[in-house]
Short mmCIF file of C-alpha atoms in Angstrom, two decimals:
data_model
loop_
_atom_site.label_atom_id
_atom_site.label_comp_id
_atom_site.label_asym_id
_atom_site.label_seq_id
_atom_site.Cartn_x
_atom_site.Cartn_y
_atom_site.Cartn_z
CA SER A 1 50.89 51.83 -27.79
CA GLN A 2 54.11 50.00 -28.49
CA THR A 3 54.38 47.32 -31.15
CA ILE A 4 57.18 45.13 -32.41
CA HIS A 5 57.49 43.87 -35.95
CA GLN A 6 59.66 40.99 -36.99
CA TRP A 7 60.03 39.59 -40.48
CA PRO A 8 59.96 37.36 -42.37
CA ALA A 9 57.82 34.82 -40.53
CA THR A 10 59.44 31.87 -42.27
CA LEU A 11 62.62 31.53 -44.28
CA VAL A 12 64.34 28.66 -46.04
CA GLN A 13 67.94 29.33 -46.99
CA PRO A 14 70.70 27.15 -48.45
CA VAL A 15 73.88 26.47 -46.53
CA GLY A 16 76.47 29.14 -47.22
CA SER A 17 73.96 31.85 -48.11
CA PRO A 18 73.73 35.17 -46.22
CA LEU A 19 71.03 36.04 -43.71
CA SER A 20 69.32 39.23 -42.70
CA LEU A 21 66.44 39.29 -40.20
CA GLU A 22 64.93 42.60 -39.24
CA CYS A 23 63.09 43.76 -36.16
CA THR A 24 61.55 47.18 -35.56
CA VAL A 25 59.77 48.66 -32.58
CA GLU A 26 57.18 51.42 -32.67
CA GLY A 27 55.84 53.68 -29.95
CA THR A 28 58.89 53.89 -27.73
CA SER A 29 62.32 55.52 -27.65
CA ASN A 30 65.70 54.09 -26.77
CA PRO A 31 64.46 50.57 -26.05
CA ASN A 32 66.72 47.72 -25.05
CA LEU A 33 66.64 45.21 -27.91
CA TYR A 34 67.34 41.49 -27.93
CA TRP A 35 67.78 38.57 -30.31
CA TYR A 36 67.05 35.07 -29.03
CA ARG A 37 67.20 31.69 -30.70
CA GLN A 38 64.94 28.84 -29.73
CA ALA A 39 66.02 25.39 -30.84
CA ALA A 40 63.74 22.37 -30.94
CA GLY A 41 60.84 24.38 -29.52
CA ARG A 42 62.30 24.67 -26.06
CA GLY A 43 64.87 26.81 -24.33
CA LEU A 44 65.69 30.33 -25.40
CA GLN A 45 69.30 31.29 -25.95
CA LEU A 46 70.16 34.98 -25.70
CA LEU A 47 72.27 35.83 -28.75
CA PHE A 48 72.65 39.62 -28.70
CA TYR A 49 71.34 42.59 -26.81
CA SER A 50 71.62 46.30 -27.36
CA VAL A 51 71.08 49.26 -25.07
CA GLY A 52 71.54 51.91 -27.75
CA ILE A 53 72.44 52.67 -31.37
CA GLY A 54 75.65 50.92 -32.34
CA GLN A 55 75.94 49.23 -28.93
CA ILE A 56 75.82 45.47 -29.29
CA SER A 57 76.68 42.84 -26.70
CA SER A 58 77.14 39.25 -27.75
CA GLU A 59 76.28 36.51 -25.32
CA VAL A 60 77.46 33.54 -27.33
CA PRO A 61 80.19 33.59 -30.03
CA GLN A 62 78.91 32.04 -33.23
CA ASN A 63 78.23 32.48 -36.88
CA LEU A 64 75.89 35.42 -36.40
CA SER A 65 76.20 39.15 -35.90
CA ALA A 66 73.81 41.93 -34.96
CA SER A 67 73.57 45.61 -35.76
CA ARG A 68 71.46 48.51 -34.58
CA PRO A 69 71.60 51.19 -37.26
CA GLN A 70 68.64 53.14 -35.88
CA ASP A 71 67.15 53.55 -32.42
CA ARG A 72 64.26 51.15 -33.00
CA GLN A 73 65.79 48.81 -35.57
CA PHE A 74 67.70 45.63 -34.77
CA ILE A 75 69.14 43.37 -37.46
CA LEU A 76 70.48 39.84 -37.17
CA SER A 77 72.89 38.79 -39.91
CA SER A 78 75.14 36.06 -41.12
CA LYS A 79 77.59 36.01 -44.02
CA LYS A 80 77.38 32.24 -44.50
CA LEU A 81 74.68 30.14 -42.91
CA LEU A 82 75.36 26.75 -41.37
CA LEU A 83 72.90 23.92 -40.90
CA SER A 84 73.17 24.48 -37.16
CA ASP A 85 71.78 28.01 -37.59
CA SER A 86 68.31 26.57 -38.13
CA GLY A 87 65.85 27.54 -35.43
CA PHE A 88 63.19 29.92 -34.30
CA TYR A 89 64.54 33.45 -33.91
CA LEU A 90 62.82 35.90 -31.62
CA CYS A 91 63.30 39.62 -31.26
CA ALA A 92 62.30 41.36 -28.04
CA TRP A 93 62.38 44.83 -26.51
CA THR A 94 62.13 46.39 -23.07
CA GLU A 95 62.25 49.72 -21.46
CA THR A 96 64.61 49.76 -18.49
CA GLY A 97 62.86 48.16 -15.55
CA SER A 98 59.98 46.65 -17.52
CA GLU A 99 59.18 43.21 -18.81
CA ALA A 100 60.29 42.08 -22.26
CA PHE A 101 57.90 42.09 -25.22
CA PHE A 102 58.44 39.66 -28.05
CA GLY A 103 57.88 39.64 -31.78
CA GLN A 104 56.14 36.77 -33.49
CA GLY A 105 59.37 35.08 -34.47
CA THR A 106 61.09 33.87 -37.66
CA ARG A 107 61.32 30.18 -38.43
CA LEU A 108 64.66 29.71 -40.22
CA THR A 109 65.43 26.45 -41.94
CA VAL A 110 68.88 26.04 -43.45
CA VAL A 111 68.97 23.34 -46.11
CA ALA B 1 75.32 35.21 -12.48
CA GLN B 2 71.55 35.18 -12.76
CA SER B 3 69.70 32.02 -13.75
CA VAL B 4 66.41 30.22 -13.40
CA ALA B 5 65.63 26.51 -13.46
CA GLN B 6 62.44 24.75 -14.40
CA PRO B 7 62.73 21.22 -13.04
CA GLU B 8 59.79 19.75 -14.96
CA ASP B 9 59.83 19.32 -18.73
CA GLN B 10 56.18 18.28 -18.76
CA VAL B 11 53.20 18.85 -16.48
CA ASN B 12 49.84 17.19 -17.04
CA VAL B 13 46.72 18.26 -15.19
CA ALA B 14 43.03 17.54 -15.55
CA GLU B 15 40.75 20.34 -16.63
CA GLY B 16 39.30 22.13 -13.61
CA ASN B 17 42.10 21.06 -11.30
CA PRO B 18 44.67 23.49 -9.91
CA LEU B 19 47.97 23.69 -11.72
CA THR B 20 51.50 24.54 -10.63
CA VAL B 21 54.52 25.08 -12.83
CA LYS B 22 57.74 25.25 -10.86
CA CYS B 23 60.64 27.68 -11.12
CA THR B 24 63.65 28.25 -8.91
CA TYR B 25 66.09 31.10 -9.24
CA SER B 26 69.68 31.96 -8.50
CA VAL B 27 70.51 35.65 -8.39
CA SER B 28 72.85 38.05 -6.73
CA GLY B 29 70.92 40.95 -5.30
CA ASN B 30 67.19 41.51 -5.66
CA PRO B 31 65.48 39.15 -8.09
CA TYR B 32 63.36 40.44 -10.96
CA LEU B 33 61.33 37.43 -12.08
CA PHE B 34 58.89 36.87 -14.91
CA TRP B 35 56.59 34.25 -16.38
CA TYR B 36 55.81 33.92 -20.08
CA VAL B 37 53.62 31.60 -22.16
CA GLN B 38 54.29 30.44 -25.71
CA TYR B 39 51.84 28.87 -28.13
CA PRO B 40 53.17 26.87 -31.11
CA ASN B 41 55.14 28.90 -33.63
CA ARG B 42 54.44 32.14 -31.81
CA GLY B 43 56.39 34.63 -29.77
CA LEU B 44 56.32 34.69 -25.99
CA GLN B 45 53.49 36.43 -24.18
CA PHE B 46 54.05 38.11 -20.83
CA LEU B 47 51.97 36.73 -17.95
CA LEU B 48 53.26 38.37 -14.79
CA LYS B 49 56.29 39.68 -12.95
CA TYR B 50 57.74 40.07 -9.50
CA ILE B 51 59.85 43.13 -8.83
CA THR B 52 59.12 43.93 -5.21
CA GLY B 53 56.18 44.00 -2.82
CA ASP B 54 53.60 41.28 -2.21
CA ASN B 55 54.85 37.74 -2.56
CA LEU B 56 51.68 36.70 -4.42
CA VAL B 57 51.60 38.26 -7.86
CA LYS B 58 48.49 38.18 -10.03
CA GLY B 59 48.74 38.21 -13.80
CA SER B 60 46.90 37.60 -17.04
CA TYR B 61 44.34 34.86 -17.76
CA GLY B 62 43.84 34.01 -14.07
CA PHE B 63 47.46 33.05 -13.45
CA GLU B 64 49.34 33.99 -10.30
CA ALA B 65 52.79 33.28 -8.94
CA GLU B 66 54.18 33.02 -5.47
CA PHE B 67 57.59 34.44 -4.69
CA ASN B 68 59.35 32.56 -1.89
CA LYS B 69 62.66 34.05 -0.89
CA SER B 70 63.67 31.32 1.56
CA GLN B 71 63.12 28.62 -1.05
CA THR B 72 64.31 30.80 -3.96
CA SER B 73 61.23 29.81 -5.88
CA PHE B 74 58.70 31.56 -8.10
CA HIS B 75 56.06 28.96 -8.96
CA LEU B 76 53.26 29.71 -11.40
CA LYS B 77 49.78 28.71 -10.31
CA LYS B 78 46.18 28.72 -11.44
CA PRO B 79 43.23 27.56 -9.33
CA SER B 80 41.34 25.87 -12.16
CA ALA B 81 43.04 24.77 -15.37
CA LEU B 82 41.49 25.19 -18.81
CA VAL B 83 42.26 23.13 -21.91
CA SER B 84 43.27 26.40 -23.58
CA ASP B 85 46.04 26.80 -20.98
CA SER B 86 47.96 24.02 -22.70
CA ALA B 87 51.18 25.64 -23.91
CA LEU B 88 54.87 26.07 -23.16
CA TYR B 89 55.67 28.14 -20.06
CA PHE B 90 58.90 29.95 -19.37
CA CYS B 91 60.29 31.46 -16.21
CA ALA B 92 62.80 34.28 -16.64
CA VAL B 93 65.10 36.50 -14.62
CA ARG B 94 66.44 39.90 -15.55
CA GLY B 95 70.16 40.39 -15.17
CA SER B 96 71.95 43.48 -13.94
CA GLY B 97 72.63 44.61 -17.50
CA ASN B 98 68.98 44.29 -18.55
CA GLN B 99 69.53 40.92 -20.14
CA PHE B 100 66.71 38.40 -19.74
CA TYR B 101 67.61 34.78 -19.06
CA PHE B 102 65.02 32.08 -19.52
CA GLY B 103 64.50 28.62 -18.11
CA THR B 104 64.27 25.59 -20.35
CA GLY B 105 60.50 25.70 -20.42
CA THR B 106 57.72 23.48 -19.10
CA SER B 107 55.14 22.01 -21.42
CA LEU B 108 51.72 22.10 -19.80
CA THR B 109 48.99 19.79 -21.02
CA VAL B 110 45.48 20.19 -19.64
CA ILE B 111 43.48 17.02 -20.15
CA PRO B 112 39.75 17.42 -20.87
#
């Protein structure tokens, strides 16, 4: 069966520090991968999605970037964090035509 | 552009009563619609989806949703609410490029 791993679960980082959040999927090939941010426990904002290795689409321009170095690995990065980057980050995957499956999320607090 | 709207931030219902969480959609072409539930500090869990076929879709934990094309709605329902159903519920639509777009969420509280 397919599983999705996202880590770390919580992270506290100072302003100006770099960020790397990792997400991996097991049990499937060539998934569509997504990064979402949820602010204040409510709406989800689609940040990036990827339909294949090296193929990244950005929905909202901001202080973050994403990479997909391997088929089932999706990384969210920042060179210098801002206070406004705080939030709950969620990784998700789908196969074409299916529903999306989510990881457990990373709570990022920028201090 | 594809989008969904959840007009209610908060829904309160007494335990044992039926519940409805509302969602309306705006899509070009055939809609692919989904409902998810989120418990505090957790990822989203899939409940059910409408792709095509019967307008009444049955999903996990006794939930169902009714697709209404004329009203462009996809409301989530359950005949008898449980206290454990208290959570944040999201409606979503899948875009033509396989993106998923979510509503703003509805917080459901089931009162014992």
